[in-house]
Amino acid sequence: NSGNALKNLGDLRGALERYERALALYRGVPGSERNQAKCLYNSGVALGESGDLRGALERYERSLALYRGIPGTERDQAKCLYNSGVELGESGDLRGALERFDRSLALYRGVPGTERDQAKCLNNSGVELEKLGDLRGALERYERALALYRGVPGSERNQAKCLNNSGNALKNLGDLRGALERYERALALY
Protein backbone atom coordinates (compact mmCIF):
# COMPACT_ATOMS: atom_id res chain seq x y z
CA ASN A 1 0.00 0.00 0.00
CA SER A 2 2.86 2.39 0.67
CA GLY A 3 4.10 1.58 -2.83
CA ASN A 4 0.71 2.58 -4.25
CA ALA A 5 0.77 5.82 -2.26
CA LEU A 6 4.27 6.64 -3.51
CA LYS A 7 3.23 5.88 -7.10
CA ASN A 8 0.23 8.19 -6.74
CA LEU A 9 2.60 10.89 -5.46
CA GLY A 10 4.78 10.42 -8.54
CA ASP A 11 7.67 8.66 -6.80
CA LEU A 12 7.95 5.69 -9.14
CA ARG A 13 11.40 4.66 -7.90
CA GLY A 14 10.18 4.63 -4.29
CA ALA A 15 7.04 2.74 -5.28
CA LEU A 16 9.04 0.11 -7.13
CA GLU A 17 11.33 -0.35 -4.13
CA ARG A 18 8.30 -0.93 -1.87
CA TYR A 19 6.71 -3.40 -4.28
CA GLU A 20 9.97 -5.35 -4.46
CA ARG A 21 10.31 -5.42 -0.67
CA ALA A 22 6.72 -6.60 -0.29
CA LEU A 23 7.30 -9.30 -2.90
CA ALA A 24 10.38 -10.54 -1.05
CA LEU A 25 8.40 -10.74 2.20
CA TYR A 26 5.42 -12.49 0.58
CA ARG A 27 7.73 -15.14 -0.93
CA GLY A 28 8.29 -16.36 2.62
CA VAL A 29 4.57 -16.67 3.32
CA PRO A 30 2.90 -19.92 2.18
CA GLY A 31 -0.26 -19.38 0.13
CA SER A 32 0.55 -15.75 -0.76
CA GLU A 33 0.74 -16.24 -4.52
CA ARG A 34 -2.09 -13.76 -5.15
CA ASN A 35 -0.26 -11.06 -3.20
CA GLN A 36 3.00 -11.89 -4.95
CA ALA A 37 1.24 -11.57 -8.31
CA LYS A 38 -0.21 -8.21 -7.25
CA CYS A 39 3.25 -6.93 -6.24
CA LEU A 40 4.64 -8.02 -9.61
CA TYR A 41 1.74 -6.38 -11.46
CA ASN A 42 2.14 -3.12 -9.53
CA SER A 43 5.87 -3.07 -10.17
CA GLY A 44 5.12 -3.60 -13.87
CA VAL A 45 2.88 -0.55 -13.84
CA ALA A 46 5.56 1.54 -12.12
CA LEU A 47 8.24 0.35 -14.53
CA GLY A 48 6.01 1.06 -17.51
CA GLU A 49 5.24 4.55 -16.29
CA SER A 50 8.95 5.19 -15.80
CA GLY A 51 9.70 4.09 -19.38
CA ASP A 52 11.25 0.68 -18.66
CA LEU A 53 9.12 -1.29 -21.14
CA ARG A 54 11.20 -4.48 -20.93
CA GLY A 55 11.09 -4.49 -17.15
CA ALA A 56 7.35 -3.87 -17.19
CA LEU A 57 6.75 -6.72 -19.64
CA GLU A 58 8.85 -9.09 -17.55
CA ARG A 59 6.86 -8.24 -14.39
CA TYR A 60 3.52 -8.66 -16.18
CA GLU A 61 4.61 -12.08 -17.46
CA ARG A 62 5.66 -13.22 -13.99
CA SER A 63 2.44 -11.88 -12.50
CA LEU A 64 0.38 -13.63 -15.17
CA ALA A 65 2.19 -16.92 -14.52
CA LEU A 66 1.25 -16.73 -10.83
CA TYR A 67 -2.35 -15.69 -11.47
CA ARG A 68 -2.86 -18.62 -13.86
CA GLY A 69 -2.44 -20.97 -10.91
CA ILE A 70 -5.09 -19.20 -8.86
CA PRO A 71 -8.78 -19.90 -9.58
CA GLY A 72 -11.04 -16.88 -10.10
CA THR A 73 -8.29 -14.50 -11.25
CA GLU A 74 -9.37 -14.13 -14.87
CA ARG A 75 -9.83 -10.38 -14.47
CA ASP A 76 -6.31 -10.03 -13.05
CA GLN A 77 -4.90 -12.19 -15.83
CA ALA A 78 -6.69 -10.03 -18.40
CA LYS A 79 -5.22 -6.87 -16.83
CA CYS A 80 -1.71 -8.32 -17.13
CA LEU A 81 -2.30 -9.17 -20.78
CA TYR A 82 -3.85 -5.78 -21.54
CA ASN A 83 -0.96 -3.87 -19.97
CA SER A 84 1.51 -6.11 -21.80
CA GLY A 85 -0.28 -5.17 -25.01
CA VAL A 86 0.09 -1.48 -24.24
CA GLU A 87 3.82 -1.90 -23.58
CA LEU A 88 4.33 -3.98 -26.73
CA GLY A 89 2.47 -1.40 -28.80
CA GLU A 90 4.64 1.38 -27.41
CA SER A 91 7.76 -0.63 -28.23
CA GLY A 92 6.61 -1.08 -31.84
CA ASP A 93 5.61 -4.76 -31.65
CA LEU A 94 2.17 -4.18 -33.16
CA ARG A 95 1.36 -7.84 -33.78
CA GLY A 96 2.42 -8.77 -30.27
CA ALA A 97 0.24 -5.99 -28.88
CA LEU A 98 -2.72 -7.12 -30.96
CA GLU A 99 -2.29 -10.71 -29.76
CA ARG A 100 -2.24 -9.58 -26.11
CA PHE A 101 -5.33 -7.39 -26.53
CA ASP A 102 -7.18 -10.32 -28.12
CA ARG A 103 -6.19 -12.69 -25.31
CA SER A 104 -7.18 -10.09 -22.73
CA LEU A 105 -10.54 -9.61 -24.43
CA ALA A 106 -11.18 -13.37 -24.40
CA LEU A 107 -10.61 -13.49 -20.64
CA TYR A 108 -12.67 -10.38 -19.91
CA ARG A 109 -15.63 -11.86 -21.80
CA GLY A 110 -15.90 -14.50 -19.11
CA VAL A 111 -16.02 -11.95 -16.29
CA PRO A 112 -19.33 -10.16 -15.63
CA GLY A 113 -19.23 -6.36 -15.48
CA THR A 114 -16.15 -5.91 -17.65
CA GLU A 115 -17.78 -4.22 -20.64
CA ARG A 116 -15.58 -1.13 -20.26
CA ASP A 117 -12.45 -3.30 -20.20
CA GLN A 118 -13.64 -5.31 -23.19
CA ALA A 119 -14.24 -2.08 -25.10
CA LYS A 120 -10.73 -0.83 -24.23
CA CYS A 121 -9.27 -4.04 -25.65
CA LEU A 122 -11.30 -3.68 -28.83
CA ASN A 123 -10.45 -0.01 -29.31
CA ASN A 124 -6.73 -0.57 -28.71
CA SER A 125 -6.66 -3.57 -31.02
CA GLY A 126 -8.34 -1.38 -33.64
CA VAL A 127 -5.51 1.14 -33.28
CA GLU A 128 -2.93 -1.61 -33.80
CA LEU A 129 -4.81 -2.99 -36.82
CA GLU A 130 -4.93 0.49 -38.31
CA LYS A 131 -1.18 0.87 -37.87
CA LEU A 132 -0.76 -2.51 -39.60
CA GLY A 133 -2.85 -1.24 -42.54
CA ASP A 134 -5.98 -3.31 -41.86
CA LEU A 135 -8.44 -0.42 -41.96
CA ARG A 136 -11.56 -2.57 -42.30
CA GLY A 137 -10.49 -4.74 -39.37
CA ALA A 138 -9.79 -1.61 -37.33
CA LEU A 139 -13.17 -0.14 -38.21
CA GLU A 140 -14.91 -3.35 -37.12
CA ARG A 141 -13.11 -3.23 -33.74
CA TYR A 142 -13.98 0.44 -33.21
CA GLU A 143 -17.65 -0.31 -33.91
CA ARG A 144 -17.70 -3.22 -31.47
CA ALA A 145 -15.99 -1.08 -28.83
CA LEU A 146 -18.51 1.70 -29.38
CA ALA A 147 -21.41 -0.73 -28.97
CA LEU A 148 -20.02 -1.90 -25.64
CA TYR A 149 -19.29 1.61 -24.40
CA ARG A 150 -22.89 2.64 -25.09
CA GLY A 151 -23.94 0.32 -22.29
CA VAL A 152 -21.42 1.76 -19.82
CA PRO A 153 -22.60 4.83 -17.86
CA GLY A 154 -20.21 7.78 -18.01
CA SER A 155 -18.31 6.53 -21.06
CA GLU A 156 -19.16 9.41 -23.41
CA ARG A 157 -15.49 10.40 -23.80
CA ASN A 158 -14.59 6.81 -24.71
CA GLN A 159 -17.48 6.65 -27.17
CA ALA A 160 -16.25 9.86 -28.78
CA LYS A 161 -12.73 8.40 -29.10
CA CYS A 162 -14.14 5.33 -30.84
CA LEU A 163 -16.18 7.52 -33.19
CA ASN A 164 -13.13 9.66 -33.95
CA ASN A 165 -11.00 6.55 -34.58
CA SER A 166 -13.65 5.05 -36.86
CA GLY A 167 -13.89 8.41 -38.67
CA ASN A 168 -10.15 8.29 -39.31
CA ALA A 169 -10.39 4.73 -40.64
CA LEU A 170 -13.31 5.67 -42.90
CA LYS A 171 -11.43 8.73 -44.17
CA ASN A 172 -8.43 6.55 -45.03
CA LEU A 173 -10.77 4.10 -46.78
CA GLY A 174 -12.07 6.99 -48.90
CA ASP A 175 -15.52 7.24 -47.27
CA LEU A 176 -15.43 10.96 -46.51
CA ARG A 177 -19.17 11.26 -45.82
CA GLY A 178 -19.01 8.41 -43.34
CA ALA A 179 -15.94 9.97 -41.71
CA LEU A 180 -17.64 13.35 -41.39
CA GLU A 181 -20.71 11.76 -39.81
CA ARG A 182 -18.51 10.01 -37.21
CA TYR A 183 -16.56 13.17 -36.45
CA GLU A 184 -19.79 15.12 -35.91
CA ARG A 185 -21.13 12.44 -33.56
CA ALA A 186 -17.85 12.47 -31.66
CA LEU A 187 -17.94 16.25 -31.39
CA ALA A 188 -21.49 16.12 -30.01
CA LEU A 189 -20.37 13.68 -27.30
CA TYR A 190 -17.31 15.77 -26.42
CSV table of C-alpha atoms in Angstrom, one decimal:
chain,number,residue,atom,x,y,z
A,1,ASN,CA,0.0,0.0,0.0
A,2,SER,CA,2.9,2.4,0.7
A,3,GLY,CA,4.1,1.6,-2.8
A,4,ASN,CA,0.7,2.6,-4.2
A,5,ALA,CA,0.8,5.8,-2.3
A,6,LEU,CA,4.3,6.6,-3.5
A,7,LYS,CA,3.2,5.9,-7.1
A,8,ASN,CA,0.2,8.2,-6.7
A,9,LEU,CA,2.6,10.9,-5.5
A,10,GLY,CA,4.8,10.4,-8.5
A,11,ASP,CA,7.7,8.7,-6.8
A,12,LEU,CA,8.0,5.7,-9.1
A,13,ARG,CA,11.4,4.7,-7.9
A,14,GLY,CA,10.2,4.6,-4.3
A,15,ALA,CA,7.0,2.7,-5.3
A,16,LEU,CA,9.0,0.1,-7.1
A,17,GLU,CA,11.3,-0.3,-4.1
A,18,ARG,CA,8.3,-0.9,-1.9
A,19,TYR,CA,6.7,-3.4,-4.3
A,20,GLU,CA,10.0,-5.4,-4.5
A,21,ARG,CA,10.3,-5.4,-0.7
A,22,ALA,CA,6.7,-6.6,-0.3
A,23,LEU,CA,7.3,-9.3,-2.9
A,24,ALA,CA,10.4,-10.5,-1.1
A,25,LEU,CA,8.4,-10.7,2.2
A,26,TYR,CA,5.4,-12.5,0.6
A,27,ARG,CA,7.7,-15.1,-0.9
A,28,GLY,CA,8.3,-16.4,2.6
A,29,VAL,CA,4.6,-16.7,3.3
A,30,PRO,CA,2.9,-19.9,2.2
A,31,GLY,CA,-0.3,-19.4,0.1
A,32,SER,CA,0.5,-15.7,-0.8
A,33,GLU,CA,0.7,-16.2,-4.5
A,34,ARG,CA,-2.1,-13.8,-5.2
A,35,ASN,CA,-0.3,-11.1,-3.2
A,36,GLN,CA,3.0,-11.9,-5.0
A,37,ALA,CA,1.2,-11.6,-8.3
A,38,LYS,CA,-0.2,-8.2,-7.3
A,39,CYS,CA,3.3,-6.9,-6.2
A,40,LEU,CA,4.6,-8.0,-9.6
A,41,TYR,CA,1.7,-6.4,-11.5
A,42,ASN,CA,2.1,-3.1,-9.5
A,43,SER,CA,5.9,-3.1,-10.2
A,44,GLY,CA,5.1,-3.6,-13.9
A,45,VAL,CA,2.9,-0.5,-13.8
A,46,ALA,CA,5.6,1.5,-12.1
A,47,LEU,CA,8.2,0.4,-14.5
A,48,GLY,CA,6.0,1.1,-17.5
A,49,GLU,CA,5.2,4.6,-16.3
A,50,SER,CA,8.9,5.2,-15.8
A,51,GLY,CA,9.7,4.1,-19.4
A,52,ASP,CA,11.3,0.7,-18.7
A,53,LEU,CA,9.1,-1.3,-21.1
A,54,ARG,CA,11.2,-4.5,-20.9
A,55,GLY,CA,11.1,-4.5,-17.1
A,56,ALA,CA,7.4,-3.9,-17.2
A,57,LEU,CA,6.8,-6.7,-19.6
A,58,GLU,CA,8.9,-9.1,-17.5
A,59,ARG,CA,6.9,-8.2,-14.4
A,60,TYR,CA,3.5,-8.7,-16.2
A,61,GLU,CA,4.6,-12.1,-17.5
A,62,ARG,CA,5.7,-13.2,-14.0
A,63,SER,CA,2.4,-11.9,-12.5
A,64,LEU,CA,0.4,-13.6,-15.2
A,65,ALA,CA,2.2,-16.9,-14.5
A,66,LEU,CA,1.3,-16.7,-10.8
A,67,TYR,CA,-2.4,-15.7,-11.5
A,68,ARG,CA,-2.9,-18.6,-13.9
A,69,GLY,CA,-2.4,-21.0,-10.9
A,70,ILE,CA,-5.1,-19.2,-8.9
A,71,PRO,CA,-8.8,-19.9,-9.6
A,72,GLY,CA,-11.0,-16.9,-10.1
A,73,THR,CA,-8.3,-14.5,-11.3
A,74,GLU,CA,-9.4,-14.1,-14.9
A,75,ARG,CA,-9.8,-10.4,-14.5
A,76,ASP,CA,-6.3,-10.0,-13.1
A,77,GLN,CA,-4.9,-12.2,-15.8
A,78,ALA,CA,-6.7,-10.0,-18.4
A,79,LYS,CA,-5.2,-6.9,-16.8
A,80,CYS,CA,-1.7,-8.3,-17.1
A,81,LEU,CA,-2.3,-9.2,-20.8
A,82,TYR,CA,-3.9,-5.8,-21.5
A,83,ASN,CA,-1.0,-3.9,-20.0
A,84,SER,CA,1.5,-6.1,-21.8
A,85,GLY,CA,-0.3,-5.2,-25.0
A,86,VAL,CA,0.1,-1.5,-24.2
A,87,GLU,CA,3.8,-1.9,-23.6
A,88,LEU,CA,4.3,-4.0,-26.7
A,89,GLY,CA,2.5,-1.4,-28.8
A,90,GLU,CA,4.6,1.4,-27.4
A,91,SER,CA,7.8,-0.6,-28.2
A,92,GLY,CA,6.6,-1.1,-31.8
A,93,ASP,CA,5.6,-4.8,-31.7
A,94,LEU,CA,2.2,-4.2,-33.2
A,95,ARG,CA,1.4,-7.8,-33.8
A,96,GLY,CA,2.4,-8.8,-30.3
A,97,ALA,CA,0.2,-6.0,-28.9
A,98,LEU,CA,-2.7,-7.1,-31.0
A,99,GLU,CA,-2.3,-10.7,-29.8
A,100,ARG,CA,-2.2,-9.6,-26.1
A,101,PHE,CA,-5.3,-7.4,-26.5
A,102,ASP,CA,-7.2,-10.3,-28.1
A,103,ARG,CA,-6.2,-12.7,-25.3
A,104,SER,CA,-7.2,-10.1,-22.7
A,105,LEU,CA,-10.5,-9.6,-24.4
A,106,ALA,CA,-11.2,-13.4,-24.4
A,107,LEU,CA,-10.6,-13.5,-20.6
A,108,TYR,CA,-12.7,-10.4,-19.9
A,109,ARG,CA,-15.6,-11.9,-21.8
A,110,GLY,CA,-15.9,-14.5,-19.1
A,111,VAL,CA,-16.0,-11.9,-16.3
A,112,PRO,CA,-19.3,-10.2,-15.6
A,113,GLY,CA,-19.2,-6.4,-15.5
A,114,THR,CA,-16.1,-5.9,-17.7
A,115,GLU,CA,-17.8,-4.2,-20.6
A,116,ARG,CA,-15.6,-1.1,-20.3
A,117,ASP,CA,-12.5,-3.3,-20.2
A,118,GLN,CA,-13.6,-5.3,-23.2
A,119,ALA,CA,-14.2,-2.1,-25.1
A,120,LYS,CA,-10.7,-0.8,-24.2
A,121,CYS,CA,-9.3,-4.0,-25.6
A,122,LEU,CA,-11.3,-3.7,-28.8
A,123,ASN,CA,-10.4,0.0,-29.3
A,124,ASN,CA,-6.7,-0.6,-28.7
A,125,SER,CA,-6.7,-3.6,-31.0
A,126,GLY,CA,-8.3,-1.4,-33.6
A,127,VAL,CA,-5.5,1.1,-33.3
A,128,GLU,CA,-2.9,-1.6,-33.8
A,129,LEU,CA,-4.8,-3.0,-36.8
A,130,GLU,CA,-4.9,0.5,-38.3
A,131,LYS,CA,-1.2,0.9,-37.9
A,132,LEU,CA,-0.8,-2.5,-39.6
A,133,GLY,CA,-2.9,-1.2,-42.5
A,134,ASP,CA,-6.0,-3.3,-41.9
A,135,LEU,CA,-8.4,-0.4,-42.0
A,136,ARG,CA,-11.6,-2.6,-42.3
A,137,GLY,CA,-10.5,-4.7,-39.4
A,138,ALA,CA,-9.8,-1.6,-37.3
A,139,LEU,CA,-13.2,-0.1,-38.2
A,140,GLU,CA,-14.9,-3.4,-37.1
A,141,ARG,CA,-13.1,-3.2,-33.7
A,142,TYR,CA,-14.0,0.4,-33.2
A,143,GLU,CA,-17.6,-0.3,-33.9
A,144,ARG,CA,-17.7,-3.2,-31.5
A,145,ALA,CA,-16.0,-1.1,-28.8
A,146,LEU,CA,-18.5,1.7,-29.4
A,147,ALA,CA,-21.4,-0.7,-29.0
A,148,LEU,CA,-20.0,-1.9,-25.6
A,149,TYR,CA,-19.3,1.6,-24.4
A,150,ARG,CA,-22.9,2.6,-25.1
A,151,GLY,CA,-23.9,0.3,-22.3
A,152,VAL,CA,-21.4,1.8,-19.8
A,153,PRO,CA,-22.6,4.8,-17.9
A,154,GLY,CA,-20.2,7.8,-18.0
A,155,SER,CA,-18.3,6.5,-21.1
A,156,GLU,CA,-19.2,9.4,-23.4
A,157,ARG,CA,-15.5,10.4,-23.8
A,158,ASN,CA,-14.6,6.8,-24.7
A,159,GLN,CA,-17.5,6.7,-27.2
A,160,ALA,CA,-16.2,9.9,-28.8
A,161,LYS,CA,-12.7,8.4,-29.1
A,162,CYS,CA,-14.1,5.3,-30.8
A,163,LEU,CA,-16.2,7.5,-33.2
A,164,ASN,CA,-13.1,9.7,-33.9
A,165,ASN,CA,-11.0,6.6,-34.6
A,166,SER,CA,-13.6,5.1,-36.9
A,167,GLY,CA,-13.9,8.4,-38.7
A,168,ASN,CA,-10.1,8.3,-39.3
A,169,ALA,CA,-10.4,4.7,-40.6
A,170,LEU,CA,-13.3,5.7,-42.9
A,171,LYS,CA,-11.4,8.7,-44.2
A,172,ASN,CA,-8.4,6.5,-45.0
A,173,LEU,CA,-10.8,4.1,-46.8
A,174,GLY,CA,-12.1,7.0,-48.9
A,175,ASP,CA,-15.5,7.2,-47.3
A,176,LEU,CA,-15.4,11.0,-46.5
A,177,ARG,CA,-19.2,11.3,-45.8
A,178,GLY,CA,-19.0,8.4,-43.3
A,179,ALA,CA,-15.9,10.0,-41.7
A,180,LEU,CA,-17.6,13.3,-41.4
A,181,GLU,CA,-20.7,11.8,-39.8
A,182,ARG,CA,-18.5,10.0,-37.2
A,183,TYR,CA,-16.6,13.2,-36.5
A,184,GLU,CA,-19.8,15.1,-35.9
A,185,ARG,CA,-21.1,12.4,-33.6
A,186,ALA,CA,-17.9,12.5,-31.7
A,187,LEU,CA,-17.9,16.3,-31.4
A,188,ALA,CA,-21.5,16.1,-30.0
A,189,LEU,CA,-20.4,13.7,-27.3
A,190,TYR,CA,-17.3,15.8,-26.4
